[in-house]
mmCIF file of C-alpha atoms and ligand atoms in Angstrom:
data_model
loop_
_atom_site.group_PDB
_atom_site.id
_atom_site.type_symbol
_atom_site.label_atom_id
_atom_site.label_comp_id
_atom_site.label_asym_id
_atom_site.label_seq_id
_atom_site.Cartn_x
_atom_site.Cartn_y
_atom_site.Cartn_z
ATOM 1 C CA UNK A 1 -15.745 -39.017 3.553
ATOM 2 C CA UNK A 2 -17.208 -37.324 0.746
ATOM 3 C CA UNK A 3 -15.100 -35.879 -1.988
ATOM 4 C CA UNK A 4 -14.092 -31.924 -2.157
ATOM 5 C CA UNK A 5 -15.288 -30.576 -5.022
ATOM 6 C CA UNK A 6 -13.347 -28.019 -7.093
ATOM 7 C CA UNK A 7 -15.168 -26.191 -10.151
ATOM 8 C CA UNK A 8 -14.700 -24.420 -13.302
ATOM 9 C CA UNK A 9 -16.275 -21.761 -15.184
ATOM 10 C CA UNK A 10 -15.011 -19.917 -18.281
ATOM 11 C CA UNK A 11 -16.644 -16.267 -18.700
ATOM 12 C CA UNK A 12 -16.009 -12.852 -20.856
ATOM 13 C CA UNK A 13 -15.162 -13.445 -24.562
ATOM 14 C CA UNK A 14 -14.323 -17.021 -25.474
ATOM 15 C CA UNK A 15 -11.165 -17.909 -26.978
ATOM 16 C CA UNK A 16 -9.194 -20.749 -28.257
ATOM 17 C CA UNK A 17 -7.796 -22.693 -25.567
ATOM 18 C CA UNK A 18 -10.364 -22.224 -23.119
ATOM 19 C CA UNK A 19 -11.133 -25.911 -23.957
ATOM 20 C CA UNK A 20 -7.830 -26.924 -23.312
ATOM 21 C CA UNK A 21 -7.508 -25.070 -20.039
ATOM 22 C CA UNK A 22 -10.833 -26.423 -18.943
ATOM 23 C CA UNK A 23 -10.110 -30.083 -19.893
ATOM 24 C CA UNK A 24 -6.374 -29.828 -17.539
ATOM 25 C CA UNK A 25 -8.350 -28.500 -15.096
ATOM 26 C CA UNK A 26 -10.646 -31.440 -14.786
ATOM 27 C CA UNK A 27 -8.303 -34.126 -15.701
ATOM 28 C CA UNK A 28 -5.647 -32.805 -13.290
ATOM 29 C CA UNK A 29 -8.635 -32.066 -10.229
ATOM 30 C CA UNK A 30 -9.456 -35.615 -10.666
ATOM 31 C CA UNK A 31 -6.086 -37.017 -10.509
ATOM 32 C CA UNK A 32 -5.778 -35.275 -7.467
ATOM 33 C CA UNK A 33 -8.918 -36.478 -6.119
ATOM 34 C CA UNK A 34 -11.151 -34.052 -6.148
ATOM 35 C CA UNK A 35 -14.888 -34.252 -7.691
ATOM 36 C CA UNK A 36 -15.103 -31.481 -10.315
ATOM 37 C CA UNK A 37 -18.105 -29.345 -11.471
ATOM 38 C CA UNK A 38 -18.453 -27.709 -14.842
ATOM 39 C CA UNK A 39 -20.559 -24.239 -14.343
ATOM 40 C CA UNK A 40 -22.089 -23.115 -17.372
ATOM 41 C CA UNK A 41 -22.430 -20.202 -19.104
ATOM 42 C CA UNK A 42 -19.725 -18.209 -16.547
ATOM 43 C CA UNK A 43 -20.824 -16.488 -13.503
ATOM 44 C CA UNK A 44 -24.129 -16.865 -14.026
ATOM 45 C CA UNK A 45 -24.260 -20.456 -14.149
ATOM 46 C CA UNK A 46 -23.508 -20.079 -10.522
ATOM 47 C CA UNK A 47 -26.219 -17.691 -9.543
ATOM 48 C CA UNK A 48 -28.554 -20.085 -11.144
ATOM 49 C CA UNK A 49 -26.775 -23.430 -10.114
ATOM 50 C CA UNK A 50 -26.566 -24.348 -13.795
ATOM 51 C CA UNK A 51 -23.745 -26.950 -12.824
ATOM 52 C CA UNK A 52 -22.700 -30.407 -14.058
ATOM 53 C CA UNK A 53 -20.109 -32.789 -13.175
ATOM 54 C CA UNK A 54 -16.869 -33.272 -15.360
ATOM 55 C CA UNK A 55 -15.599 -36.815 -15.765
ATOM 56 C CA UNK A 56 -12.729 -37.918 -17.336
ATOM 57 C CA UNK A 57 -14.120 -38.665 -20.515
ATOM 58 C CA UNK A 58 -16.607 -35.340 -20.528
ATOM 59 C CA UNK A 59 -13.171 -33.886 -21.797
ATOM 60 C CA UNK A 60 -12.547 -36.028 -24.307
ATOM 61 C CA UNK A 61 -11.965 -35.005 -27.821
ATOM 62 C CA UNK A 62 -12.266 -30.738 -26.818
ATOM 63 C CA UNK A 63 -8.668 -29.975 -26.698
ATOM 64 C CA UNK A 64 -8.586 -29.882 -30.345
ATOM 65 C CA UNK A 65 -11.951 -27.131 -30.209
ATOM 66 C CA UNK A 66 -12.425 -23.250 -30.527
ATOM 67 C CA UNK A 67 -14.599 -21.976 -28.134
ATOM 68 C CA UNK A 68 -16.052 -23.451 -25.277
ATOM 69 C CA UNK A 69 -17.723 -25.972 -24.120
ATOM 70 C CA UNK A 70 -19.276 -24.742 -20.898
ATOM 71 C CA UNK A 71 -20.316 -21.378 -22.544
ATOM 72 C CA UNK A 72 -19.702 -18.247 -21.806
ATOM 73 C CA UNK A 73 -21.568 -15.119 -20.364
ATOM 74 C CA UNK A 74 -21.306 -11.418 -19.219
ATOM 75 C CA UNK A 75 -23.117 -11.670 -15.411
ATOM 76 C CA UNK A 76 -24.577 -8.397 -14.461
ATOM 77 C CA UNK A 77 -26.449 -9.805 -11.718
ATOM 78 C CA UNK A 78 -23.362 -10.966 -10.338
ATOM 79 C CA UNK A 79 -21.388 -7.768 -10.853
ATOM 80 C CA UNK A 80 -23.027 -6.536 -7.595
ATOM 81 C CA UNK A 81 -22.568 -7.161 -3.933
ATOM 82 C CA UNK A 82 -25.424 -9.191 -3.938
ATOM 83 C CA UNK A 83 -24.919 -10.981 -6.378
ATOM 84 C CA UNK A 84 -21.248 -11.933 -5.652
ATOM 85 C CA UNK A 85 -22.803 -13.247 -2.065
ATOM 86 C CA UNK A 86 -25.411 -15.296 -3.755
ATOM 87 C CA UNK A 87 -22.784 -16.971 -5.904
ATOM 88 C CA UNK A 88 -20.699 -17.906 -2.538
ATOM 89 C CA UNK A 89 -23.653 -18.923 -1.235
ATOM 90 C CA UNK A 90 -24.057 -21.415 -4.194
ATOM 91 C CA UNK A 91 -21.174 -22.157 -3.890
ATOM 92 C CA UNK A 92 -21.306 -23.476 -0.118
ATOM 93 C CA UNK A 93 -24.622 -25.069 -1.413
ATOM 94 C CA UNK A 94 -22.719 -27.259 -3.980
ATOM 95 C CA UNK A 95 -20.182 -27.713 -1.729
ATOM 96 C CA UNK A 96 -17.910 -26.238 -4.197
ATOM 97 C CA UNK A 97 -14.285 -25.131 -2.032
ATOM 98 C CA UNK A 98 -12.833 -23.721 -5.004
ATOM 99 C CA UNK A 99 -13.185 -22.316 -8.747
ATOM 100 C CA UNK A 100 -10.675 -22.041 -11.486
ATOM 101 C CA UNK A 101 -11.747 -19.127 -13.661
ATOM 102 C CA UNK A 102 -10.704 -18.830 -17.576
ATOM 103 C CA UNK A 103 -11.546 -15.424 -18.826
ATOM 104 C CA UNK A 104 -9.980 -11.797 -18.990
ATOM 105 C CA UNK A 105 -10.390 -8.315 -16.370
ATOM 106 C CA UNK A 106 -13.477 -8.402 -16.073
ATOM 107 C CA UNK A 107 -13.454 -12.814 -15.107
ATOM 108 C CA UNK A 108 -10.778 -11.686 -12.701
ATOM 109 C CA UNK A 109 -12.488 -8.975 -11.089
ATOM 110 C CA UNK A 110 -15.146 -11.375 -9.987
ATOM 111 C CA UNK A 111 -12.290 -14.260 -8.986
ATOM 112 C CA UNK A 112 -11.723 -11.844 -6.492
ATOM 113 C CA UNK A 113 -15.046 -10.538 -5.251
ATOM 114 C CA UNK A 114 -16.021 -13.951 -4.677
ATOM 115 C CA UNK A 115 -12.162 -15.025 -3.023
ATOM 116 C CA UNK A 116 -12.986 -12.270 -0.386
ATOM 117 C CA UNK A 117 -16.383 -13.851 0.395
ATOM 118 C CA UNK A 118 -14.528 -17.555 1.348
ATOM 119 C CA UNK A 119 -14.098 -18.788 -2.021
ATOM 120 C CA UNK A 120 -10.900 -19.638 -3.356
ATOM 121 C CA UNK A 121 -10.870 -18.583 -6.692
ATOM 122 C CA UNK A 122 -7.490 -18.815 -9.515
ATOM 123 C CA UNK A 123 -8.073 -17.091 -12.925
ATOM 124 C CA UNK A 124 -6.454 -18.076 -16.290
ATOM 125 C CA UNK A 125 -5.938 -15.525 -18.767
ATOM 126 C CA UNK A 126 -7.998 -16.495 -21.613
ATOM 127 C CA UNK A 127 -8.366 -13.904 -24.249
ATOM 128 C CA UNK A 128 -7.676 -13.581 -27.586
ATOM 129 C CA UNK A 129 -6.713 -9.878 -26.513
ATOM 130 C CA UNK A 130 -3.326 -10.219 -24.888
ATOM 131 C CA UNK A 131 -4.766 -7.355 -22.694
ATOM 132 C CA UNK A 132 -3.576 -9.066 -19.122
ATOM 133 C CA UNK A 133 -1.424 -6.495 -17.610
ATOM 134 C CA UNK A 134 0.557 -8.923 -15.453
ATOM 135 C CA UNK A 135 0.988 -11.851 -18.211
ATOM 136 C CA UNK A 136 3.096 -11.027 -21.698
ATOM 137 C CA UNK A 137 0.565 -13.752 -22.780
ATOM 138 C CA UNK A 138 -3.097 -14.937 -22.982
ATOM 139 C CA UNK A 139 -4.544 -17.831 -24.100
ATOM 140 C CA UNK A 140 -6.187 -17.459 -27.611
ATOM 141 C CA UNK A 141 -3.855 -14.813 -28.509
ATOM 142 C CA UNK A 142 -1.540 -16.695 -31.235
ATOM 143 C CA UNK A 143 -4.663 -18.814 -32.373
ATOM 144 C CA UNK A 144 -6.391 -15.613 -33.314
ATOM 145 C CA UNK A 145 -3.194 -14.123 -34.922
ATOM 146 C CA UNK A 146 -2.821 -16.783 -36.834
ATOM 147 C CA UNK A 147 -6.275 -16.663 -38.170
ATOM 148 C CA UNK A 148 -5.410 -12.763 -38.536
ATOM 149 C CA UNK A 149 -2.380 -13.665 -40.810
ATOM 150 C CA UNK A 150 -4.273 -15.923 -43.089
ATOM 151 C CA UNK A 151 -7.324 -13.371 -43.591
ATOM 152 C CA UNK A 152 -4.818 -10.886 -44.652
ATOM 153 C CA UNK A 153 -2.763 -13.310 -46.687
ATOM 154 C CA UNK A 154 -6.086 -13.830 -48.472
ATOM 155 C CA UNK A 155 -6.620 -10.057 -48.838
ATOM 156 C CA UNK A 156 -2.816 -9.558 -49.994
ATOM 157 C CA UNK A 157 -3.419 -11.608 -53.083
ATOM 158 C CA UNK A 158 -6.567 -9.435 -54.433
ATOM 159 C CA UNK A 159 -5.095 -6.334 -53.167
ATOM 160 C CA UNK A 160 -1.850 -6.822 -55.040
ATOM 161 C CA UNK A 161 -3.713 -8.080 -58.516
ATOM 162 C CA UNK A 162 -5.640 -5.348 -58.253
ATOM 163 C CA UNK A 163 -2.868 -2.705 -57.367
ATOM 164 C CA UNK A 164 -5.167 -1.511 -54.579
ATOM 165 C CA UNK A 165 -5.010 -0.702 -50.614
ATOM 166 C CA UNK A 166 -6.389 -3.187 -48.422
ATOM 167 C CA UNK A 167 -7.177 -1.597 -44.966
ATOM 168 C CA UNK A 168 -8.445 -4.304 -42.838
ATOM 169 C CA UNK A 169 -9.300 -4.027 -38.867
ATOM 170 C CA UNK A 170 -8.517 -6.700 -36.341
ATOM 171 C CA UNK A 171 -9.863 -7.394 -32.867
ATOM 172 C CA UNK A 172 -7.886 -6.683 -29.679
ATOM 173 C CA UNK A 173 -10.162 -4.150 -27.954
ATOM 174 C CA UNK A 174 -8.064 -1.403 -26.670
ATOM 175 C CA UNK A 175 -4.990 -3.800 -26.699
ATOM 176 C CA UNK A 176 -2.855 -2.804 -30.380
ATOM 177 C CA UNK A 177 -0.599 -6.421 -29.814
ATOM 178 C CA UNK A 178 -2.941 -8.832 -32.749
ATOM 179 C CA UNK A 179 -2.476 -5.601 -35.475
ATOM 180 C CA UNK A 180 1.028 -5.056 -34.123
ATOM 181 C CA UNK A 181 1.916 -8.893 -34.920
ATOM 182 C CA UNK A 182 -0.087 -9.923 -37.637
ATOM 183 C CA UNK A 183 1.054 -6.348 -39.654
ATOM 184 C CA UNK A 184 4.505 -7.063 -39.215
ATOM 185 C CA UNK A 185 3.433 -10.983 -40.113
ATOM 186 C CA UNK A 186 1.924 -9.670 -43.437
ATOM 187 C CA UNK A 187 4.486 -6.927 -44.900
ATOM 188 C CA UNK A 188 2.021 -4.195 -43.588
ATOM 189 C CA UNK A 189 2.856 -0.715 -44.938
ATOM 190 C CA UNK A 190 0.998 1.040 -41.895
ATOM 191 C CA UNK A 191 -0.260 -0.562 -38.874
ATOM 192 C CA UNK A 192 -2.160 1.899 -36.409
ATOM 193 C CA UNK A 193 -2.766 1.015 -32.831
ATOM 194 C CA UNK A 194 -4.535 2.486 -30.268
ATOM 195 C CA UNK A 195 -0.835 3.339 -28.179
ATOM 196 C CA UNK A 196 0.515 5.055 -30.743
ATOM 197 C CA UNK A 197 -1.432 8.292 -31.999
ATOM 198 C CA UNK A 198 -1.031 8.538 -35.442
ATOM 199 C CA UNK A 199 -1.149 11.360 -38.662
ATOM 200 C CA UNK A 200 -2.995 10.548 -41.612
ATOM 201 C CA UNK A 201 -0.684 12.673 -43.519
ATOM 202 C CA UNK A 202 2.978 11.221 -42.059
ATOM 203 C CA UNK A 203 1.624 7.901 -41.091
ATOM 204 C CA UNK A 204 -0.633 6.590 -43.588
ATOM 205 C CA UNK A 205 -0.173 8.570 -46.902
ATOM 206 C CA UNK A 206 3.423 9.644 -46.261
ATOM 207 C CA UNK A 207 4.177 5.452 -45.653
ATOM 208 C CA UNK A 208 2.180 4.516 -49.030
ATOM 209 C CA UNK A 209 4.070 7.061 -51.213
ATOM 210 C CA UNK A 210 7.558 6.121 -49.531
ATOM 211 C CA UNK A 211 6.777 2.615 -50.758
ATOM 212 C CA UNK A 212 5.204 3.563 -54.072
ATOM 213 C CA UNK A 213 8.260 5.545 -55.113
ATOM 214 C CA UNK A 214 10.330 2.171 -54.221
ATOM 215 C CA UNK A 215 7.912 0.599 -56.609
ATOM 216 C CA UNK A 216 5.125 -1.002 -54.486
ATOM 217 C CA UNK A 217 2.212 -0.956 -56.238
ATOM 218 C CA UNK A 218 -0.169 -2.602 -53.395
ATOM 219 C CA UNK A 219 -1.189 -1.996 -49.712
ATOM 220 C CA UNK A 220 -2.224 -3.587 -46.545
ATOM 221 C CA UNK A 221 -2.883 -1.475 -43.716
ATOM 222 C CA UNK A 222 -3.939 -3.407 -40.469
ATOM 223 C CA UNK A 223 -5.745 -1.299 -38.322
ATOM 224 C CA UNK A 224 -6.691 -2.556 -34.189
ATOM 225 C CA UNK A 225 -10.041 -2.130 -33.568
ATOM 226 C CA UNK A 226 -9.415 0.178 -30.767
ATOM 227 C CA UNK A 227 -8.602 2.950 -33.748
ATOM 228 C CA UNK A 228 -11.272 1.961 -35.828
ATOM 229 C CA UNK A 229 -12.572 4.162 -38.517
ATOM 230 C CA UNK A 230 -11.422 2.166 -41.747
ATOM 231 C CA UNK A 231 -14.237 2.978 -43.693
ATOM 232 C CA UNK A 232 -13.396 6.439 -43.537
ATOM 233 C CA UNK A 233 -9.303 5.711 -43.750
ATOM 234 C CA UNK A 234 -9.931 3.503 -47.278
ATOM 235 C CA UNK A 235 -12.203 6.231 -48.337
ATOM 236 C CA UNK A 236 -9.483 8.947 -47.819
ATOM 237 C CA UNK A 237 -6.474 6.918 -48.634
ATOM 238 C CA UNK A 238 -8.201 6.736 -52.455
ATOM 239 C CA UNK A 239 -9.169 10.582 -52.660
ATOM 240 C CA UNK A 240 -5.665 11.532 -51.430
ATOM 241 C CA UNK A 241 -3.849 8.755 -53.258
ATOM 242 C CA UNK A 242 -5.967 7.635 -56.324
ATOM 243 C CA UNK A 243 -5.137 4.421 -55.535
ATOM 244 C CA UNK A 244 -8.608 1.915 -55.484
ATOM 245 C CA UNK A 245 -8.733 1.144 -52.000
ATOM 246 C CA UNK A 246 -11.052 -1.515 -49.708
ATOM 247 C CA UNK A 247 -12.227 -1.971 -45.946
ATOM 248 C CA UNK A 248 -12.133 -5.530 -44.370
ATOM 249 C CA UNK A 249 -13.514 -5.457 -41.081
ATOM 250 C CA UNK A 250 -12.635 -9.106 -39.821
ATOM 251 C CA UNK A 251 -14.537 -9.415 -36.530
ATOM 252 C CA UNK A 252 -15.311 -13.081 -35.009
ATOM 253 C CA UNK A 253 -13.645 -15.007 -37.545
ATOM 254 C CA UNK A 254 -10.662 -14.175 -35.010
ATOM 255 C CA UNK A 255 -12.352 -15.905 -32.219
ATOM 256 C CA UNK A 256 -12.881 -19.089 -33.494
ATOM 257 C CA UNK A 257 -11.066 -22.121 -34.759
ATOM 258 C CA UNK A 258 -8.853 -24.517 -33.342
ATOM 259 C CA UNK A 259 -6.305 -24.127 -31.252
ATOM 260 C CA UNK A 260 -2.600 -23.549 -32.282
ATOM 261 C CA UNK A 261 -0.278 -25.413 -30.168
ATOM 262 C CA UNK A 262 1.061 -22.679 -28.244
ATOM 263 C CA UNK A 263 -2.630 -22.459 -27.266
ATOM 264 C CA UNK A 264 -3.161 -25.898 -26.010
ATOM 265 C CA UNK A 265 -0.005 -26.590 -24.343
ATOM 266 C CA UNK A 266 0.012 -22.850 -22.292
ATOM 267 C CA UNK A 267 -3.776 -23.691 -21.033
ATOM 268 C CA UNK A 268 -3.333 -27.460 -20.320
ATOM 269 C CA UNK A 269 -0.248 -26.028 -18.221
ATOM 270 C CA UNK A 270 -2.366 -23.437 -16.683
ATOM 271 C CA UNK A 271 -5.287 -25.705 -15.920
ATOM 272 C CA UNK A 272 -3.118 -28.071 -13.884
ATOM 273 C CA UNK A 273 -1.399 -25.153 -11.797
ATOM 274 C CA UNK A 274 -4.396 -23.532 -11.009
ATOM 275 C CA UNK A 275 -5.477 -26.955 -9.519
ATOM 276 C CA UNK A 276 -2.289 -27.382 -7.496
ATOM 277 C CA UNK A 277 -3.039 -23.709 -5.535
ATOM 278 C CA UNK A 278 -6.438 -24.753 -5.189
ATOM 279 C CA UNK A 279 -5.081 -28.159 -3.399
ATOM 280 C CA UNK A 280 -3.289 -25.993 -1.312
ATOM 281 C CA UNK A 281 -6.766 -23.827 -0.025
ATOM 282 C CA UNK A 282 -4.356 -21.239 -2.233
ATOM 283 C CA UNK A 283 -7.025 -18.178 -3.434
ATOM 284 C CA UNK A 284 -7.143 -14.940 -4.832
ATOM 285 C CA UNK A 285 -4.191 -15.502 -7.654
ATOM 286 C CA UNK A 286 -3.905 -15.149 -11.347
ATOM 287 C CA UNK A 287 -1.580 -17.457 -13.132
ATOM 288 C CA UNK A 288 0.466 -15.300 -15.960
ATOM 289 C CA UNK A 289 3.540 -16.330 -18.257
ATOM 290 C CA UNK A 290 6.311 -14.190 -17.496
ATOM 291 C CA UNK A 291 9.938 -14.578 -19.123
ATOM 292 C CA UNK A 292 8.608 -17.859 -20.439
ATOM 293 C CA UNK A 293 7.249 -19.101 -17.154
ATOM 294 C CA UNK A 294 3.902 -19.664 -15.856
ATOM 295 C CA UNK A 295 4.028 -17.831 -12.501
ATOM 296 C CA UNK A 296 0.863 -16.875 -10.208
ATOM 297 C CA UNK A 297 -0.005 -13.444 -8.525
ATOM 298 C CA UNK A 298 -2.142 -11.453 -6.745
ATOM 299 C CA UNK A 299 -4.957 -10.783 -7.825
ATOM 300 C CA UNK A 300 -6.022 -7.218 -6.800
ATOM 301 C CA UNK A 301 -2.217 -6.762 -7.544
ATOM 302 C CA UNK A 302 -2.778 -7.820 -11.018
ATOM 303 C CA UNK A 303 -5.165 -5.884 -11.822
ATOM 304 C CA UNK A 304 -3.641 -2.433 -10.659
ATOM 305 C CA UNK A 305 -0.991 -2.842 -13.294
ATOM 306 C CA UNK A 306 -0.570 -1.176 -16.449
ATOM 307 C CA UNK A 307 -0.263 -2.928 -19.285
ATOM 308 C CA UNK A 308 3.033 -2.275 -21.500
ATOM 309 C CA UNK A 309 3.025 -2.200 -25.642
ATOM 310 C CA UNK A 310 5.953 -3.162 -27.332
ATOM 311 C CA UNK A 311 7.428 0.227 -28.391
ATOM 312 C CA UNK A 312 10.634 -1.387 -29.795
ATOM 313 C CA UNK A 313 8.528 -4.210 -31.230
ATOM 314 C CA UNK A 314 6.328 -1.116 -33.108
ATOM 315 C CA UNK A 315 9.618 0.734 -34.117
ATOM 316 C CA UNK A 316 10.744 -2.231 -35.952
ATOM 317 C CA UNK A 317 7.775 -2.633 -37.961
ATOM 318 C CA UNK A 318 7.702 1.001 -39.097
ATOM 319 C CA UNK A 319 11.175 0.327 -40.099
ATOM 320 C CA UNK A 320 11.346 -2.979 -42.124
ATOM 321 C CA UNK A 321 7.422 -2.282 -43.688
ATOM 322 C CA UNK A 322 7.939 -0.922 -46.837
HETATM 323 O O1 LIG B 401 -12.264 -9.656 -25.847
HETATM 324 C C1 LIG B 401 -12.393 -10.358 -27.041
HETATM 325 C C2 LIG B 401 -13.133 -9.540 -28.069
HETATM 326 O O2 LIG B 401 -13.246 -10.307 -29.248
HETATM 327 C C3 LIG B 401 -12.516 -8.176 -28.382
HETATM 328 O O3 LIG B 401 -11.414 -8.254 -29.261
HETATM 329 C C4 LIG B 401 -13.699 -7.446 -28.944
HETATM 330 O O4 LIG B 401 -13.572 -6.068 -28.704
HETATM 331 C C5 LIG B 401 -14.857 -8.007 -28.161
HETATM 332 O O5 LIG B 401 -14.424 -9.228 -27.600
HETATM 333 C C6 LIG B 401 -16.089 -8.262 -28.976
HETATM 334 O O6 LIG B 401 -17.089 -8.645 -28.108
HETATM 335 P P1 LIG B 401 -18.480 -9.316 -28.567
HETATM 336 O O7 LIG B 401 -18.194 -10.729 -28.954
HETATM 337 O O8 LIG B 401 -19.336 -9.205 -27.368
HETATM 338 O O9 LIG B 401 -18.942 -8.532 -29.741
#
């Protein structure tokens, strides 16, 4: 009888983790007995049948690495009807009876395309985002914070011997939850996020003064990247203010790195869930953490929710930041 073959592709943005997520997946596929096959390069590695098999030891000495080591991609070929079909086809080709899928929306989106043409599909949220509606957590998010908090710690120390502002921008796409954390995690005096409109005037300028006239005499503002702008904002805050201020944008340095152990352990516990629906013919699912548990859900369900921000969380901040 020939083996069953399960595979795994990771696609969208990489993040931290993704390493660790596909390593469980392979290590726990095999232990269940199934042959597993590594796509590269995400969806795409299935329209061309850019596909390899994962041993035991292919794994070995990744769960420690950023990024990942099937590559990743952005498929537009396969964001079609067509193209979705030609991946199931490959996928019947390869004899391939189900994918695990480590990515964000976008990964998910396409889990689900291809479960409705046959193919069981289970996505992992990996992200360094925390933009998963149905999950309060995605893999790559504290590794990236983390990175987050020591860029800024960096910036603290020449802001403050200076006496300047620092505003500095962090990644998150439309999602505010890496500037809400890492502000709060660096004495922020203003953090501005994409939920919460803001007022130069009572949000940035009024929050510098408040904390000048308690004898602060330096500045961190973390911006998300979905507000952008901080050229503009460090320019202003110094003509309003006279205070010498600076713009750190710091992009992909977030993306990178290895793994925190929150990281490794969520994704290893991920991978090996995913596997058991996948033993079970079980398709069409996204595995979140809720309350502290890994759960799995629908996935056209998950993706018609809205995704919450932290209000209380926010309120907090703006009250201890000073
Ligand atoms: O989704 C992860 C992320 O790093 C976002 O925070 C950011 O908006 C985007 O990807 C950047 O994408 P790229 O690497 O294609 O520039």
């Amino acid at each position: 009888m020939s083996e069953r073959a399960i595979a795994v592709l990771t696609s969208g943005g990489d993040a931290p983790g993704m390493n660790a997520a596909l390593r469980a997946v392979t290590r726990a596929g095999i232990a269940e007995g199934f042959r597993v096959i590594g796509i590269r390069r995400g969806y795409n590695g299935l329209l061309n049948k850019d596909v390899f098999d994962l041993k035991l030891r292919s794994v070995s000495n990744i769960i420690n690495r950023g990024g990942t080591v099937l590559y990743t991609a952005r498929s537009e070929e396969f964001n079609t009807p067509a193209g979705v079909k030609k991946a199931a086809d490959s996928c019947r080709e390869l004899g391939i009876c189900g994918i695990v899928v480590i990515g964000g929306d976008g990964s998910f989106r396409g889990a689900r395309d291809l479960s409705g043409q046959g193919i069981p599909c289970v996505g992992i949220p990996g992200t360094i985002d925390n933009d998963i509606a149905c999950s309060d957590y995605t893999v790559g998010f504290d590794t990236a914070m983390n990175t987050a908090m020591e860029m800024i710690d960096k910036i603290r120390d020449t802001a403050q011997s200076h006496d300047r502002c620092s505003v500095v921008e962090v990644m998150g796409r439309r999602c505010g939850d890496i500037a809400l954390q890492t502000g709060i995690a660096t004495g922020a005096t203003a953090i501005l996020v994409p939920e919460v409109p803001y007022d130069f005037e009572k949000d940035v300028l009024g929050r510098i003064r408040a904390a000048q006239s308690v004898g602060k005499s330096h500045f961190v503002i973390v911006v998300a990247e979905g507000v952008g702008g901080i050229d503009k904002l460090a320019h202003d805050i110094e003509e309003c203010t006279g205070i010498e201020s600076r713009a750190t944008v710091l992009g992909h340095v977030q993306r990178g790195g290895s793994p925190t152990i929150r990281d490794r352990v969520v994704a290893s516990e991920m991978g090996s869930k995913a596997v058991d629906l996948l033993k079970q013919g079980i398709g069409n699912r996204v595995l979140a953490v809720q309350n502290g548990k890994i759960v799995d859900l629908d996935i056209t369900e998950a993706l018609s929710l809205e995704r919450k921000f932290d209000y209380e969380l926010y309120k907090t901040a703006l009250k201890i930041s000073i």
